[in-house]
Amino acid sequence: MTTFFGATAVLALALGLAFALAPSDGFETEIFIAAPPETVWALLTDPVEHQGWSPNIHHVEGHFVEGDRVGLTMGTPSGGRITFHPEILVADPGRQLRWLGRLGLPGIFDGEHYFLLSAENGGTLLIQGERFHGVLLWVMDVHQFREAFESANAGLKARAETVAGQRKQGAG
């Protein structure tokens, strides 16, 4: 019985240390979009439009409002699908969208995803990135997600520039 309690204490200590010393990692991507930040924001936060420009998002449920949760069904690098419900941390129209998603309990695999928009040269500089933290980072390379971010950036650019072009033609 003493061996059981001793082993349990060692396991609890090991798990506590694993969570306390869990690594962090992350990256950013960026792209220039020849459309105003308001157009990019509208596409970024519209659940139906989001699915149209992002090759990685298969379904969006809810609205991108601070404090709310949205349901995101995404493709995984291995070809599967995952649904998660991140909390919207920041929804500053035309400037910043930020959410925190978790895989299970806090500290296993957490990701703070963000989109930063800034007006630049008559268009929008979009920075999309994510900071990851958790014990799974000891065995997972988060840079495998970079290509998906870049594909989403390219899709958002194409859609926003099409919409902006249509608006110009309608106004002219």
Tab-separated table of C-alpha atoms in Angstrom:
chain	number	residue	atom	x	y	z
A	1	MET	CA	0.000	0.000	0.000
A	2	THR	CA	2.867	2.361	0.837
A	3	THR	CA	4.389	1.642	-2.589
A	4	PHE	CA	1.113	2.629	-4.259
A	5	PHE	CA	0.981	5.976	-2.426
A	6	GLY	CA	4.669	6.591	-3.117
A	7	ALA	CA	4.198	5.865	-6.836
A	8	THR	CA	1.101	8.075	-6.912
A	9	ALA	CA	3.005	10.929	-5.263
A	10	VAL	CA	5.885	10.594	-7.752
A	11	LEU	CA	3.427	10.534	-10.665
A	12	ALA	CA	1.594	13.604	-9.325
A	13	LEU	CA	4.893	15.439	-8.898
A	14	ALA	CA	6.005	14.475	-12.419
A	15	LEU	CA	2.716	15.661	-13.911
A	16	GLY	CA	2.876	18.902	-11.936
A	17	LEU	CA	6.390	19.558	-13.208
A	18	ALA	CA	5.391	18.676	-16.769
A	19	PHE	CA	2.603	21.258	-16.715
A	20	ALA	CA	4.689	23.880	-14.899
A	21	LEU	CA	7.589	23.514	-17.344
A	22	ALA	CA	5.496	23.054	-20.503
A	23	PRO	CA	7.095	24.686	-23.540
A	24	SER	CA	5.753	27.532	-25.688
A	25	ASP	CA	6.188	28.162	-29.398
A	26	GLY	CA	4.528	30.055	-32.192
A	27	PHE	CA	4.841	31.898	-35.474
A	28	GLU	CA	3.358	34.691	-37.582
A	29	THR	CA	2.457	35.001	-41.250
A	30	GLU	CA	1.623	38.182	-43.105
A	31	ILE	CA	0.171	39.322	-46.395
A	32	PHE	CA	-0.781	42.615	-48.037
A	33	ILE	CA	-4.403	42.807	-49.187
A	34	ALA	CA	-5.468	45.480	-51.673
A	35	ALA	CA	-8.732	46.146	-49.827
A	36	PRO	CA	-9.565	48.334	-46.824
A	37	PRO	CA	-9.446	46.886	-43.295
A	38	GLU	CA	-13.269	47.167	-43.036
A	39	THR	CA	-13.692	44.792	-46.005
A	40	VAL	CA	-11.135	42.329	-44.639
A	41	TRP	CA	-12.764	42.478	-41.190
A	42	ALA	CA	-16.241	41.832	-42.607
A	43	LEU	CA	-15.021	38.692	-44.384
A	44	LEU	CA	-12.928	37.562	-41.423
A	45	THR	CA	-15.840	37.703	-38.983
A	46	ASP	CA	-18.741	36.521	-41.161
A	47	PRO	CA	-19.277	32.800	-40.377
A	48	VAL	CA	-20.522	32.008	-43.901
A	49	GLU	CA	-17.842	34.048	-45.693
A	50	HIS	CA	-15.145	32.598	-43.425
A	51	GLN	CA	-15.782	29.157	-44.814
A	52	GLY	CA	-15.567	30.489	-48.360
A	53	TRP	CA	-12.063	31.920	-48.188
A	54	SER	CA	-10.395	29.623	-45.663
A	55	PRO	CA	-9.477	26.222	-47.095
A	56	ASN	CA	-8.961	24.938	-43.542
A	57	ILE	CA	-12.279	25.944	-41.938
A	58	HIS	CA	-15.160	23.648	-42.828
A	59	HIS	CA	-17.791	25.139	-40.536
A	60	VAL	CA	-18.170	28.170	-38.246
A	61	GLU	CA	-20.886	28.397	-35.643
A	62	GLY	CA	-21.566	31.557	-33.660
A	63	HIS	CA	-20.299	35.105	-33.922
A	64	PHE	CA	-16.916	36.672	-33.283
A	65	VAL	CA	-17.881	38.745	-30.230
A	66	GLU	CA	-15.593	39.341	-27.235
A	67	GLY	CA	-16.364	36.938	-24.410
A	68	ASP	CA	-18.381	34.551	-26.615
A	69	ARG	CA	-17.304	31.183	-27.916
A	70	VAL	CA	-17.452	30.096	-31.542
A	71	GLY	CA	-17.514	26.591	-32.916
A	72	LEU	CA	-14.794	25.963	-35.498
A	73	THR	CA	-14.531	22.739	-37.470
A	74	MET	CA	-11.146	22.616	-39.141
A	75	GLY	CA	-9.075	20.284	-41.222
A	76	THR	CA	-5.975	18.844	-39.558
A	77	PRO	CA	-2.564	18.418	-41.216
A	78	SER	CA	-3.173	14.646	-41.248
A	79	GLY	CA	-6.404	15.036	-43.244
A	80	GLY	CA	-8.859	14.638	-40.371
A	81	ARG	CA	-11.231	17.154	-38.837
A	82	ILE	CA	-11.412	18.688	-35.391
A	83	THR	CA	-14.096	20.849	-33.797
A	84	PHE	CA	-13.219	23.149	-30.947
A	85	HIS	CA	-14.852	26.100	-29.214
A	86	PRO	CA	-12.365	28.900	-28.607
A	87	GLU	CA	-13.201	31.932	-26.487
A	88	ILE	CA	-13.039	35.257	-28.303
A	89	LEU	CA	-10.563	37.390	-26.345
A	90	VAL	CA	-10.526	40.493	-28.583
A	91	ALA	CA	-12.869	41.563	-31.388
A	92	ASP	CA	-11.790	45.101	-32.298
A	93	PRO	CA	-13.453	45.816	-35.686
A	94	GLY	CA	-10.978	46.540	-38.448
A	95	ARG	CA	-7.995	46.011	-36.151
A	96	GLN	CA	-7.737	42.743	-34.233
A	97	LEU	CA	-9.415	39.382	-33.736
A	98	ARG	CA	-7.957	37.105	-31.072
A	99	TRP	CA	-9.162	33.823	-29.570
A	100	LEU	CA	-7.945	31.166	-27.158
A	101	GLY	CA	-8.506	27.536	-28.028
A	102	ARG	CA	-7.660	24.513	-25.929
A	103	LEU	CA	-7.353	20.810	-26.464
A	104	GLY	CA	-8.920	19.368	-23.349
A	105	LEU	CA	-7.715	20.831	-20.086
A	106	PRO	CA	-5.607	24.004	-19.820
A	107	GLY	CA	-1.917	23.321	-20.306
A	108	ILE	CA	-2.248	20.284	-22.552
A	109	PHE	CA	-2.305	22.228	-25.843
A	110	ASP	CA	-3.433	25.853	-25.778
A	111	GLY	CA	-3.339	28.205	-28.726
A	112	GLU	CA	-3.907	31.958	-28.742
A	113	HIS	CA	-4.718	32.699	-32.384
A	114	TYR	CA	-4.761	36.232	-33.721
A	115	PHE	CA	-5.392	38.354	-36.784
A	116	LEU	CA	-3.963	41.888	-36.764
A	117	LEU	CA	-5.132	44.335	-39.437
A	118	SER	CA	-3.562	47.689	-40.195
A	119	ALA	CA	-4.308	50.176	-42.949
A	120	GLU	CA	-1.317	50.461	-45.234
A	121	ASN	CA	-0.786	51.865	-48.750
A	122	GLY	CA	-4.514	52.000	-49.502
A	123	GLY	CA	-5.037	48.413	-48.373
A	124	THR	CA	-4.539	46.166	-45.353
A	125	LEU	CA	-1.496	44.496	-43.877
A	126	LEU	CA	-2.798	41.280	-42.316
A	127	ILE	CA	-0.728	39.448	-39.740
A	128	GLN	CA	-2.040	36.043	-38.691
A	129	GLY	CA	-0.271	34.160	-35.952
A	130	GLU	CA	-0.573	31.907	-32.983
A	131	ARG	CA	1.226	31.362	-29.689
A	132	PHE	CA	1.054	27.776	-28.455
A	133	HIS	CA	1.679	26.451	-24.956
A	134	GLY	CA	1.342	23.040	-23.381
A	135	VAL	CA	2.811	19.641	-22.682
A	136	LEU	CA	2.048	18.346	-26.186
A	137	LEU	CA	4.665	20.736	-27.572
A	138	TRP	CA	7.324	18.319	-26.384
A	139	VAL	CA	6.187	15.931	-29.119
A	140	MET	CA	4.480	18.231	-31.651
A	141	ASP	CA	5.920	20.672	-34.169
A	142	VAL	CA	3.434	23.557	-34.413
A	143	HIS	CA	5.217	24.926	-37.474
A	144	GLN	CA	3.358	22.250	-39.443
A	145	PHE	CA	0.384	24.661	-39.294
A	146	ARG	CA	2.220	27.509	-41.100
A	147	GLU	CA	1.177	26.326	-44.565
A	148	ALA	CA	-2.488	26.295	-43.511
A	149	PHE	CA	-2.187	29.876	-42.230
A	150	GLU	CA	-0.572	30.984	-45.489
A	151	SER	CA	-3.329	29.273	-47.526
A	152	ALA	CA	-5.976	31.036	-45.434
A	153	ASN	CA	-4.178	34.374	-45.917
A	154	ALA	CA	-4.123	33.857	-49.698
A	155	GLY	CA	-7.815	32.912	-49.708
A	156	LEU	CA	-8.776	35.964	-47.652
A	157	LYS	CA	-6.682	38.195	-49.931
A	158	ALA	CA	-8.347	36.846	-53.080
A	159	ARG	CA	-11.863	37.180	-51.659
A	160	ALA	CA	-11.313	40.660	-50.153
A	161	GLU	CA	-9.760	42.010	-53.347
A	162	THR	CA	-12.665	40.628	-55.389
A	163	VAL	CA	-15.204	42.248	-53.049
A	164	ALA	CA	-13.300	45.554	-53.042
A	165	GLY	CA	-13.115	45.487	-56.857
A	166	GLN	CA	-16.847	44.865	-57.134
A	167	ARG	CA	-17.561	47.773	-54.805
A	168	LYS	CA	-15.331	50.077	-56.873
A	169	GLN	CA	-17.098	49.063	-60.086
A	170	GLY	CA	-20.503	49.603	-58.470
A	171	ALA	CA	-19.483	53.062	-57.235
A	172	GLY	CA	-17.902	54.114	-60.534
